[in-house]
Short mmCIF file of C-alpha atoms and ligand atoms in Angstrom, two decimals:
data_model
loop_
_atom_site.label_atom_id
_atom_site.label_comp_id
_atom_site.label_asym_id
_atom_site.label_seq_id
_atom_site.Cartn_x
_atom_site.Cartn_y
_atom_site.Cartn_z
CA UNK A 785 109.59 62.52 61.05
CA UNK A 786 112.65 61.63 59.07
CA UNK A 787 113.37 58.53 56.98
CA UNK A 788 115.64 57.45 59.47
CA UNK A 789 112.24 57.81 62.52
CA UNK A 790 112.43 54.61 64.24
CA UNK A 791 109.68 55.91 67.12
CA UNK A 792 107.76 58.73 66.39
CA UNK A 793 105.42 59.89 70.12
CA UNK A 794 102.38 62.00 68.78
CA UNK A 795 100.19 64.41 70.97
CA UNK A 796 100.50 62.07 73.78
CA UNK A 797 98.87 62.67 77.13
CA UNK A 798 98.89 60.71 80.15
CA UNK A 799 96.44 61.14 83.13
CA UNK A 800 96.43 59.05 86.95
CA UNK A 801 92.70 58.86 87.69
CA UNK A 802 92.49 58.55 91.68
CA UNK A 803 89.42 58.50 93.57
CA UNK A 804 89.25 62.02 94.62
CA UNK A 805 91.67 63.69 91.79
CA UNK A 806 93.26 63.40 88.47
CA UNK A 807 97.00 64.26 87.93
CA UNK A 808 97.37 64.79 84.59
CA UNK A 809 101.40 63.50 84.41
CA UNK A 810 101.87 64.01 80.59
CA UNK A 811 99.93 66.40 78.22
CA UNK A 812 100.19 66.54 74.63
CA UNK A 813 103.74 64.91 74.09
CA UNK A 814 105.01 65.07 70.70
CA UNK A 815 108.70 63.62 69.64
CA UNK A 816 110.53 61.36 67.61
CA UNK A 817 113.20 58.96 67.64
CA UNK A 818 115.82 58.48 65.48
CA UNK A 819 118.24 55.82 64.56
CA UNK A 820 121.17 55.79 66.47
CA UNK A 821 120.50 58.68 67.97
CA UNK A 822 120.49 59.81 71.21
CA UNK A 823 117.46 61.77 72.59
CA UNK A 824 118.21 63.52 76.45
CA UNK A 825 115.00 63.55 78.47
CA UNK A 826 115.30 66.50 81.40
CA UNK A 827 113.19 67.66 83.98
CA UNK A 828 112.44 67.81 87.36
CA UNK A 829 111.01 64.94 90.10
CA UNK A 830 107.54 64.89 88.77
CA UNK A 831 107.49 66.24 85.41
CA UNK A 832 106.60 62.97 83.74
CA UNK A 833 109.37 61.56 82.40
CA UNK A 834 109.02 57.84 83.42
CA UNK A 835 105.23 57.80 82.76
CA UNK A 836 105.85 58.79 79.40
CA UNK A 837 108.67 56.57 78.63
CA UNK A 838 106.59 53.37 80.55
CA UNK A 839 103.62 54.36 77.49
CA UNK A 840 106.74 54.01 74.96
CA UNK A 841 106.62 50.20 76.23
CA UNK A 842 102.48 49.94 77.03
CA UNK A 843 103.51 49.16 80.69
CA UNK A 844 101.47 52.21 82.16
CA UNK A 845 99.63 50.27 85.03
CA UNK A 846 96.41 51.17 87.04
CA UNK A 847 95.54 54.00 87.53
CA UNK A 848 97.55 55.48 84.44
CA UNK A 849 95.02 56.33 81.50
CA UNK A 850 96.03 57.07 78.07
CA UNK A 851 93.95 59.92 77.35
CA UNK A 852 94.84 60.61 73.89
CA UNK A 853 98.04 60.37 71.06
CA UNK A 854 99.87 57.41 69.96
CA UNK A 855 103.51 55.98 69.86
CA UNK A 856 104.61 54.49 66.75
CA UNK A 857 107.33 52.10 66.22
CA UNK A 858 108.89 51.67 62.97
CA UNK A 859 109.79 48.30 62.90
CA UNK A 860 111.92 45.40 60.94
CA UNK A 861 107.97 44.45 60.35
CA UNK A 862 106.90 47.67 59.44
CA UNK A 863 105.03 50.08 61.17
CA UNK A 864 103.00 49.76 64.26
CA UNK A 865 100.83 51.38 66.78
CA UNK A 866 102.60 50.33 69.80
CA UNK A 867 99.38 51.09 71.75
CA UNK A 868 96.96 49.22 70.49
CA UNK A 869 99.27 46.20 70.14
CA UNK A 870 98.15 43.02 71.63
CA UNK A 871 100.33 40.59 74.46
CA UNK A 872 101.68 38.52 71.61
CA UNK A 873 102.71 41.33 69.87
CA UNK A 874 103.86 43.17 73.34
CA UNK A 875 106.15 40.18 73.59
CA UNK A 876 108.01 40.73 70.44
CA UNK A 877 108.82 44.25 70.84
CA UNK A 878 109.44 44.53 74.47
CA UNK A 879 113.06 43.65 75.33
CA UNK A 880 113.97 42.30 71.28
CA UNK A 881 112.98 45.81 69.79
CA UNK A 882 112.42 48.37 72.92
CA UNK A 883 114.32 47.62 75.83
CA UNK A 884 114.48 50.19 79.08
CA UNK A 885 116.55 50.11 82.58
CA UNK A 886 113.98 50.85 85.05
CA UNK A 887 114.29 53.94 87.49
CA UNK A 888 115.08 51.99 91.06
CA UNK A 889 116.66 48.93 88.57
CA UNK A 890 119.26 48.08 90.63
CA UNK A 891 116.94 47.37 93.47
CA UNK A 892 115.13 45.05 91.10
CA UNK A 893 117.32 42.09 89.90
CA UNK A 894 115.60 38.96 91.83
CA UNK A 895 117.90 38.92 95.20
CA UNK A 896 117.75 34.67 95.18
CA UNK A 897 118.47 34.25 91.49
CA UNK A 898 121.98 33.87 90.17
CA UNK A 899 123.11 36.51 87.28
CA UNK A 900 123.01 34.15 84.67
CA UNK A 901 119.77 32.48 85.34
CA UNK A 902 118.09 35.81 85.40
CA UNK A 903 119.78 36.63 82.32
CA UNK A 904 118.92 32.95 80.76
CA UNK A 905 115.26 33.50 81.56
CA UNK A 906 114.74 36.65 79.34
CA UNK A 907 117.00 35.16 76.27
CA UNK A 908 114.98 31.95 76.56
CA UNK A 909 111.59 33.82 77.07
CA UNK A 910 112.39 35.78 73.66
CA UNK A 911 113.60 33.08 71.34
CA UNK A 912 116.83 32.54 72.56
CA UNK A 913 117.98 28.64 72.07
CA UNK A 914 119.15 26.95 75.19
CA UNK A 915 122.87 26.56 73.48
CA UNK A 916 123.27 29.99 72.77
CA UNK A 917 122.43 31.34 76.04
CA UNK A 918 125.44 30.42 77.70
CA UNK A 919 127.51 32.15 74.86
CA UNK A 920 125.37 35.16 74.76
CA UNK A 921 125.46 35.65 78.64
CA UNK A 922 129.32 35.99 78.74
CA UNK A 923 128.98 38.13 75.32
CA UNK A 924 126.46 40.54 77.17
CA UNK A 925 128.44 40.42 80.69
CA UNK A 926 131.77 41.83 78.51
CA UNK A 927 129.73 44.35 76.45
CA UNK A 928 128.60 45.80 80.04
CA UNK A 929 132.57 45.89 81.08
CA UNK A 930 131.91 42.89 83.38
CA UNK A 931 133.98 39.74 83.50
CA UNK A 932 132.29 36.54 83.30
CA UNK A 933 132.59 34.96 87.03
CA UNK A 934 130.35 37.73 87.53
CA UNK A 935 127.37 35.11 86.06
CA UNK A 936 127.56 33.27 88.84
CA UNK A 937 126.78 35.87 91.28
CA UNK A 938 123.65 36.75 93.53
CA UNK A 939 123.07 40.67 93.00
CA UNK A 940 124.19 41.28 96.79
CA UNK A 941 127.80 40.30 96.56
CA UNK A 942 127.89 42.95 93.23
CA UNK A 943 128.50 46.87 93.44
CA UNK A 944 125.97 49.41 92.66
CA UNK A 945 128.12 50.37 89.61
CA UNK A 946 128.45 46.66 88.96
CA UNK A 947 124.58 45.78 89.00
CA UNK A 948 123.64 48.67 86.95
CA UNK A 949 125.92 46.79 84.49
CA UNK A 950 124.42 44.01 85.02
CA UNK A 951 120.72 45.86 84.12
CA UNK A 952 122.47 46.87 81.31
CA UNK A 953 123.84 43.49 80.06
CA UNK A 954 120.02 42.28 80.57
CA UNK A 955 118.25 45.24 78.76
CA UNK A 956 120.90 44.72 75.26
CA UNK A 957 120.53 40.61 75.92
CA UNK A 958 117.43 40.34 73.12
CA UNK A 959 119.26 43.06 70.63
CA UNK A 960 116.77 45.87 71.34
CA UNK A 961 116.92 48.63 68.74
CA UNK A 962 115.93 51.11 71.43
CA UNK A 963 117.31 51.18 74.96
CA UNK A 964 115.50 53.57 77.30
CA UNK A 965 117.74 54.66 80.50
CA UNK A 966 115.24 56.06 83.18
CA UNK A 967 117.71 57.45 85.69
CA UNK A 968 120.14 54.59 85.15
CA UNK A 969 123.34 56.20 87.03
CA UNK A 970 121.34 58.45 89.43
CA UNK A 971 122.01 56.20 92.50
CA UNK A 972 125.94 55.74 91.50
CA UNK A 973 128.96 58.00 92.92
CA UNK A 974 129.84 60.13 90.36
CA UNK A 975 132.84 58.21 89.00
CA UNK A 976 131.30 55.47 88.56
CA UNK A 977 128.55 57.32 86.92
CA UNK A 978 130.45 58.45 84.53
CA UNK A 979 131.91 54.93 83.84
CA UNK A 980 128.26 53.77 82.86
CA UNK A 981 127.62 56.80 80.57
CA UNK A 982 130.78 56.55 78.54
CA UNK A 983 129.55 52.11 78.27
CA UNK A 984 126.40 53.30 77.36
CA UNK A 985 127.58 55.82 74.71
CA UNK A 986 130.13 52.99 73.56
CA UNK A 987 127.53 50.35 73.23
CA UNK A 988 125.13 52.53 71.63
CA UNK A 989 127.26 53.32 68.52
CA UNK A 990 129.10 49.69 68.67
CA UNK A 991 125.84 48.23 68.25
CA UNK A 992 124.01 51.05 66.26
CA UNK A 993 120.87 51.41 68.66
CA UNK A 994 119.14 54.75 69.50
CA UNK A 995 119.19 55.78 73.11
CA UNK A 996 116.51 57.62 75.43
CA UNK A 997 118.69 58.68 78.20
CA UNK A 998 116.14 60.08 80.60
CA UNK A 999 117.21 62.27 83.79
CA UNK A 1000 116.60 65.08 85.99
CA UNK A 1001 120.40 66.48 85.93
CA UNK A 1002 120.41 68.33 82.74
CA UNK A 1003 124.52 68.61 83.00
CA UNK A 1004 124.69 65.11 82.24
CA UNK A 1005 123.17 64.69 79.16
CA UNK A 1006 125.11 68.16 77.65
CA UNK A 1007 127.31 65.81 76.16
CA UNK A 1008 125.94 62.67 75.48
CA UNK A 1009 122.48 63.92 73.69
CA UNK A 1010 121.86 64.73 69.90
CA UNK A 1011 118.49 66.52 70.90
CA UNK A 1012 117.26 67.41 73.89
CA UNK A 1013 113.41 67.21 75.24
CA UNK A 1014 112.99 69.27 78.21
CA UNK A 1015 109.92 68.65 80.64
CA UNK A 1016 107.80 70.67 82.31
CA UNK A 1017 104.66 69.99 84.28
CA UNK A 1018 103.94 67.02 82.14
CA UNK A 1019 104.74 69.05 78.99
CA UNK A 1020 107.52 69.72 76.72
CA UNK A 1021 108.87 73.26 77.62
CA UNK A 1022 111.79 73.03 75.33
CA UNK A 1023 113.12 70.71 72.64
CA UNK A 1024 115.70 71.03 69.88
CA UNK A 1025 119.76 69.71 68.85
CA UNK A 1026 121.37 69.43 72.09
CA UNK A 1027 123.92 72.25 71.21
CA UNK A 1028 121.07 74.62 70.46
CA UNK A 1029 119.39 73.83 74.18
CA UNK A 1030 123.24 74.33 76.21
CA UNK A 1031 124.27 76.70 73.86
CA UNK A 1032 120.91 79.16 73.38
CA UNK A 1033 118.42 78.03 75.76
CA UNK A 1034 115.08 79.70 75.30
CA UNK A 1035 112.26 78.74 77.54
CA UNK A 1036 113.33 80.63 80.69
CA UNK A 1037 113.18 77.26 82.81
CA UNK A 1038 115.99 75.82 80.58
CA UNK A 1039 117.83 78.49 81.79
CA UNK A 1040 116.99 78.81 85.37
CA UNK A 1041 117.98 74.62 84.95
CA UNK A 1042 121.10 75.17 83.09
CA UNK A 1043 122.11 77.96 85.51
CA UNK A 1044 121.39 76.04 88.85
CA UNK A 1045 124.31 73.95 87.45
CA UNK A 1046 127.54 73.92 89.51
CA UNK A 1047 131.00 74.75 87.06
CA UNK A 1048 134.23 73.83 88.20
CA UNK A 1049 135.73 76.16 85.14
CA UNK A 1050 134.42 79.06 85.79
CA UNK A 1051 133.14 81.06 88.69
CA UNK A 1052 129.70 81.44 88.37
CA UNK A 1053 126.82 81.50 90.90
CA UNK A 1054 124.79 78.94 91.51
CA UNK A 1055 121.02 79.60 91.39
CA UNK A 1056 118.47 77.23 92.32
CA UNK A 1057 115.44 77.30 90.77
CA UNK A 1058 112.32 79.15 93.34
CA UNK A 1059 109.32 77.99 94.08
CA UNK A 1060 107.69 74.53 93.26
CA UNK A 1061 106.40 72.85 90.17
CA UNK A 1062 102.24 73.17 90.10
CA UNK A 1063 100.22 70.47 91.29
CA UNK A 1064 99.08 68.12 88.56
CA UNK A 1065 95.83 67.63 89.61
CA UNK A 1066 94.36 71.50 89.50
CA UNK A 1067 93.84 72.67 86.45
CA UNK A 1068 96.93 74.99 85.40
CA UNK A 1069 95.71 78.12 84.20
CA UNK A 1070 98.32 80.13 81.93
CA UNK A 1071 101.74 78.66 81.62
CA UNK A 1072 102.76 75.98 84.18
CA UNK A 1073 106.16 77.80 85.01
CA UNK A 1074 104.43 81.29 85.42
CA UNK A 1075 105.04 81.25 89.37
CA UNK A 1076 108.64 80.71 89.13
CA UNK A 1077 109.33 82.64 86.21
CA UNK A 1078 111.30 85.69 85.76
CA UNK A 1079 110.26 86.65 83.01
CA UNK A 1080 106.38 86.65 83.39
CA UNK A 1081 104.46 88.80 81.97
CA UNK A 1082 100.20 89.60 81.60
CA UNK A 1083 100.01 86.87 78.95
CA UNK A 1084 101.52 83.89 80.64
CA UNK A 1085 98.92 84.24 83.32
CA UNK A 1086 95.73 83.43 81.16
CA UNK A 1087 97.14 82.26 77.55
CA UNK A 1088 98.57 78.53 78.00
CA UNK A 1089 102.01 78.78 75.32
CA UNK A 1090 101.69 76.55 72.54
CA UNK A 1091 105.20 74.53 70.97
CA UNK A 1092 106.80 77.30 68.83
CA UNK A 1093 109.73 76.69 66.37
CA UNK A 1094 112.49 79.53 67.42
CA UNK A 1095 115.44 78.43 65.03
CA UNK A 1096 114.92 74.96 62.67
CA UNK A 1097 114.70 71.85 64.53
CA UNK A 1098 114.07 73.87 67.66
CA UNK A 1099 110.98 74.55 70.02
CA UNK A 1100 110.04 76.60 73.19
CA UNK A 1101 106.64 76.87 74.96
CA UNK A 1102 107.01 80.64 76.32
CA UNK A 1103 104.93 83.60 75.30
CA UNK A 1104 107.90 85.23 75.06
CA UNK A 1105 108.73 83.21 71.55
CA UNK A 1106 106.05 84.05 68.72
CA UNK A 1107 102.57 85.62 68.61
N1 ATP B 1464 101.14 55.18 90.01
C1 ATP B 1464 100.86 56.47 90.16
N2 ATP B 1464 99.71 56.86 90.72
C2 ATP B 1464 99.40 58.17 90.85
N3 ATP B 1464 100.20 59.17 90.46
C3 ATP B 1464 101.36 58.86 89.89
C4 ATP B 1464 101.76 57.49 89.71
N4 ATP B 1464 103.00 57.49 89.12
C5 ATP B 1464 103.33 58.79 88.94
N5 ATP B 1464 102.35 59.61 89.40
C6 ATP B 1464 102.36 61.09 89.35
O1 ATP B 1464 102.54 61.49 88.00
C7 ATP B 1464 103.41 62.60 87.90
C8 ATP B 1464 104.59 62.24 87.02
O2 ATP B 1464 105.37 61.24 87.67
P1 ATP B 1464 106.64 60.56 87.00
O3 ATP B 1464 107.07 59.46 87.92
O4 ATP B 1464 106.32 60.20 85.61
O5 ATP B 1464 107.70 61.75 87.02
P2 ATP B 1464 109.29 61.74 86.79
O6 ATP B 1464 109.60 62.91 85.97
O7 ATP B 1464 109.72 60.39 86.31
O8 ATP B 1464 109.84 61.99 88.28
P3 ATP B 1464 111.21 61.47 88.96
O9 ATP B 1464 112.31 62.38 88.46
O10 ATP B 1464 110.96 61.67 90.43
O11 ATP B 1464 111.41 60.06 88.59
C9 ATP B 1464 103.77 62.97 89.34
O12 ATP B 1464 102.90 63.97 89.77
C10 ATP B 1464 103.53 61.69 90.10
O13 ATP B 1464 103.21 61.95 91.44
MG1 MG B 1465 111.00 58.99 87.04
#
């Protein structure tokens, strides 16, 4: 960690404890956050991306375990161990000092409730007075590139491009210092998608916040990210500056990601990635991505690869990387 370490996520795992199995979603998790900054999470359906950023907010829900690590939010109040912190406390940092845009979000503004009530509620709920709400709705509304009338509306007379905005305007309406985006333009065309990724980027250095931008497409956070976490299997596989991971990839399934993307500049092939990510809930012996890899050798069927640092400030999880 770094002066400027507003979140710092240490050794974190993650299990769902079902009846008959255990799927262990996140294992040993280690990364930091800093300010203003914006850190890309990648990685394919499964790989335990959401779970980990719901434990940045304690809002892992039954069956989810913590099995071990902590997240720790540096803080206007000082430091605190976001884990262990109480409903009162919960209160106070969700939405005012960690705010995220659900995966599915735009499904989930309340269908009967006018824009501006829903937005009221939250601003009242966290401190807001009653005569600043209506000042702070239209304030929001514009930061998300919406016009006001739009506070009058019911969700289903708004665009998908349009309610996202609105998610948006709700997640910044408690002036969060983080803003986690799980997915947040996966469901939009890809105009429009890019529309919400240049407000985001806007609104994250107009109002100096750090952003977790969280996705499986790794071509859309190539430009957007400062540093890049790449998931595997519940693990990081990969992490380091964002230049470093697009420009030098090491862990063979940044690659095989960063080549399965399609280039309008140049004509290059388009590879898919084989096979399927391992089951969570058998135990992985060896490296997760040993089946799919080609680059497996002896090793990365017993050894499980450890985090190595391959050039300062950057990590890969491959035997191929260190002894
Ligand atoms: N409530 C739950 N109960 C049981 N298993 C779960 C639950 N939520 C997630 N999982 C499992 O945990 C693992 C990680 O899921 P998670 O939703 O965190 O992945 P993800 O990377 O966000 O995927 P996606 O890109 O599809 O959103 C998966 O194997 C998933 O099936
Ligand atoms: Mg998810």
């Amino acid at each position: 960690m770094t002066t400027s370490t507003i979140m710092e996520v240490v050794d974190l795992s993650v299990d769902y404890v079902l009846p008959d199995r255990t799927i262990k979603a996140v294992s040993h998790v280690s990364l930091d956050v800093n300010k203003g900054e914006v850190i890309g999470i990648v990685g394919e359906s499964g790989s335990g991306k959401s779970t980990l950023a719901m434990t940045f907010l304690k809002l892992l829900e039954y069956p989810g375990k913590i099995k071990g690590g902590k997240v720790v939010y540096y803080g206007s109040e000082g430091k605190s161990d976001v884990l262990k912190m109480k409903p009162s406390a919960l209160r106070k940092y969700r939405w005012k000092e960690v705010s995220m845009i659900f995966q599915s979000a735009m499904n989930s503004l309340n269908p009967v409730m006018r824009i501006e009530d829903q937005m009221g509620d939250v601003m009242v709920e966290h401190g807001y007075k009653e005569d600043e709400v209506d000042e702070r709705i239209d304030y929001m509304l514009q930061l998300a590139g919406l016009t006001k009338n739009v506070r009058k509306s019911f969700p289903h007379e708004l665009s998908g491009g349009m309610k996202q905005r609105v998610n948006i305007a709700l997640a910044l309406s408690c002036d969060p210092k983080i803003l986690i985006a799980d997915e947040a333009t996966t469901a939009l065309d890809v105009v429009v998608q890019r529309q919400i990724l240049t407000r985001l980027l806007k609104l994250k250095d107009d109002l100096s916040i750090s952003l977790i931008f969280i996705t499986h497409d790794i071509s859309l956070v190539a430009n957007i990210a400062d540093k890049v976490n790449v998931m595997y299997a519940g693990k990081i596989a990969e992490s380091g500056p964002s230049n470093e991971i697009f420009d030098s990839p090491q862990h063979p399934y940044t690659k095989a990601l960063l080549a399965s993307i399609p280039s309008l500049e140049q004509e290059k092939s388009v590879k898919g990635i084989r096979g399927t990510p391992p089951d969570l809930s058998e135990e992985i012996k060896g490296c997760p991505f040993k089946d799919r890899c080609d680059s497996v050798f002896d090793r990365c069927k017993n050894e499980v690869p450890e985090l190595k640092m391959v050039s300062q400030g950057h990590y890969a999880a491959c035997h191929l990387y260190g002894r």
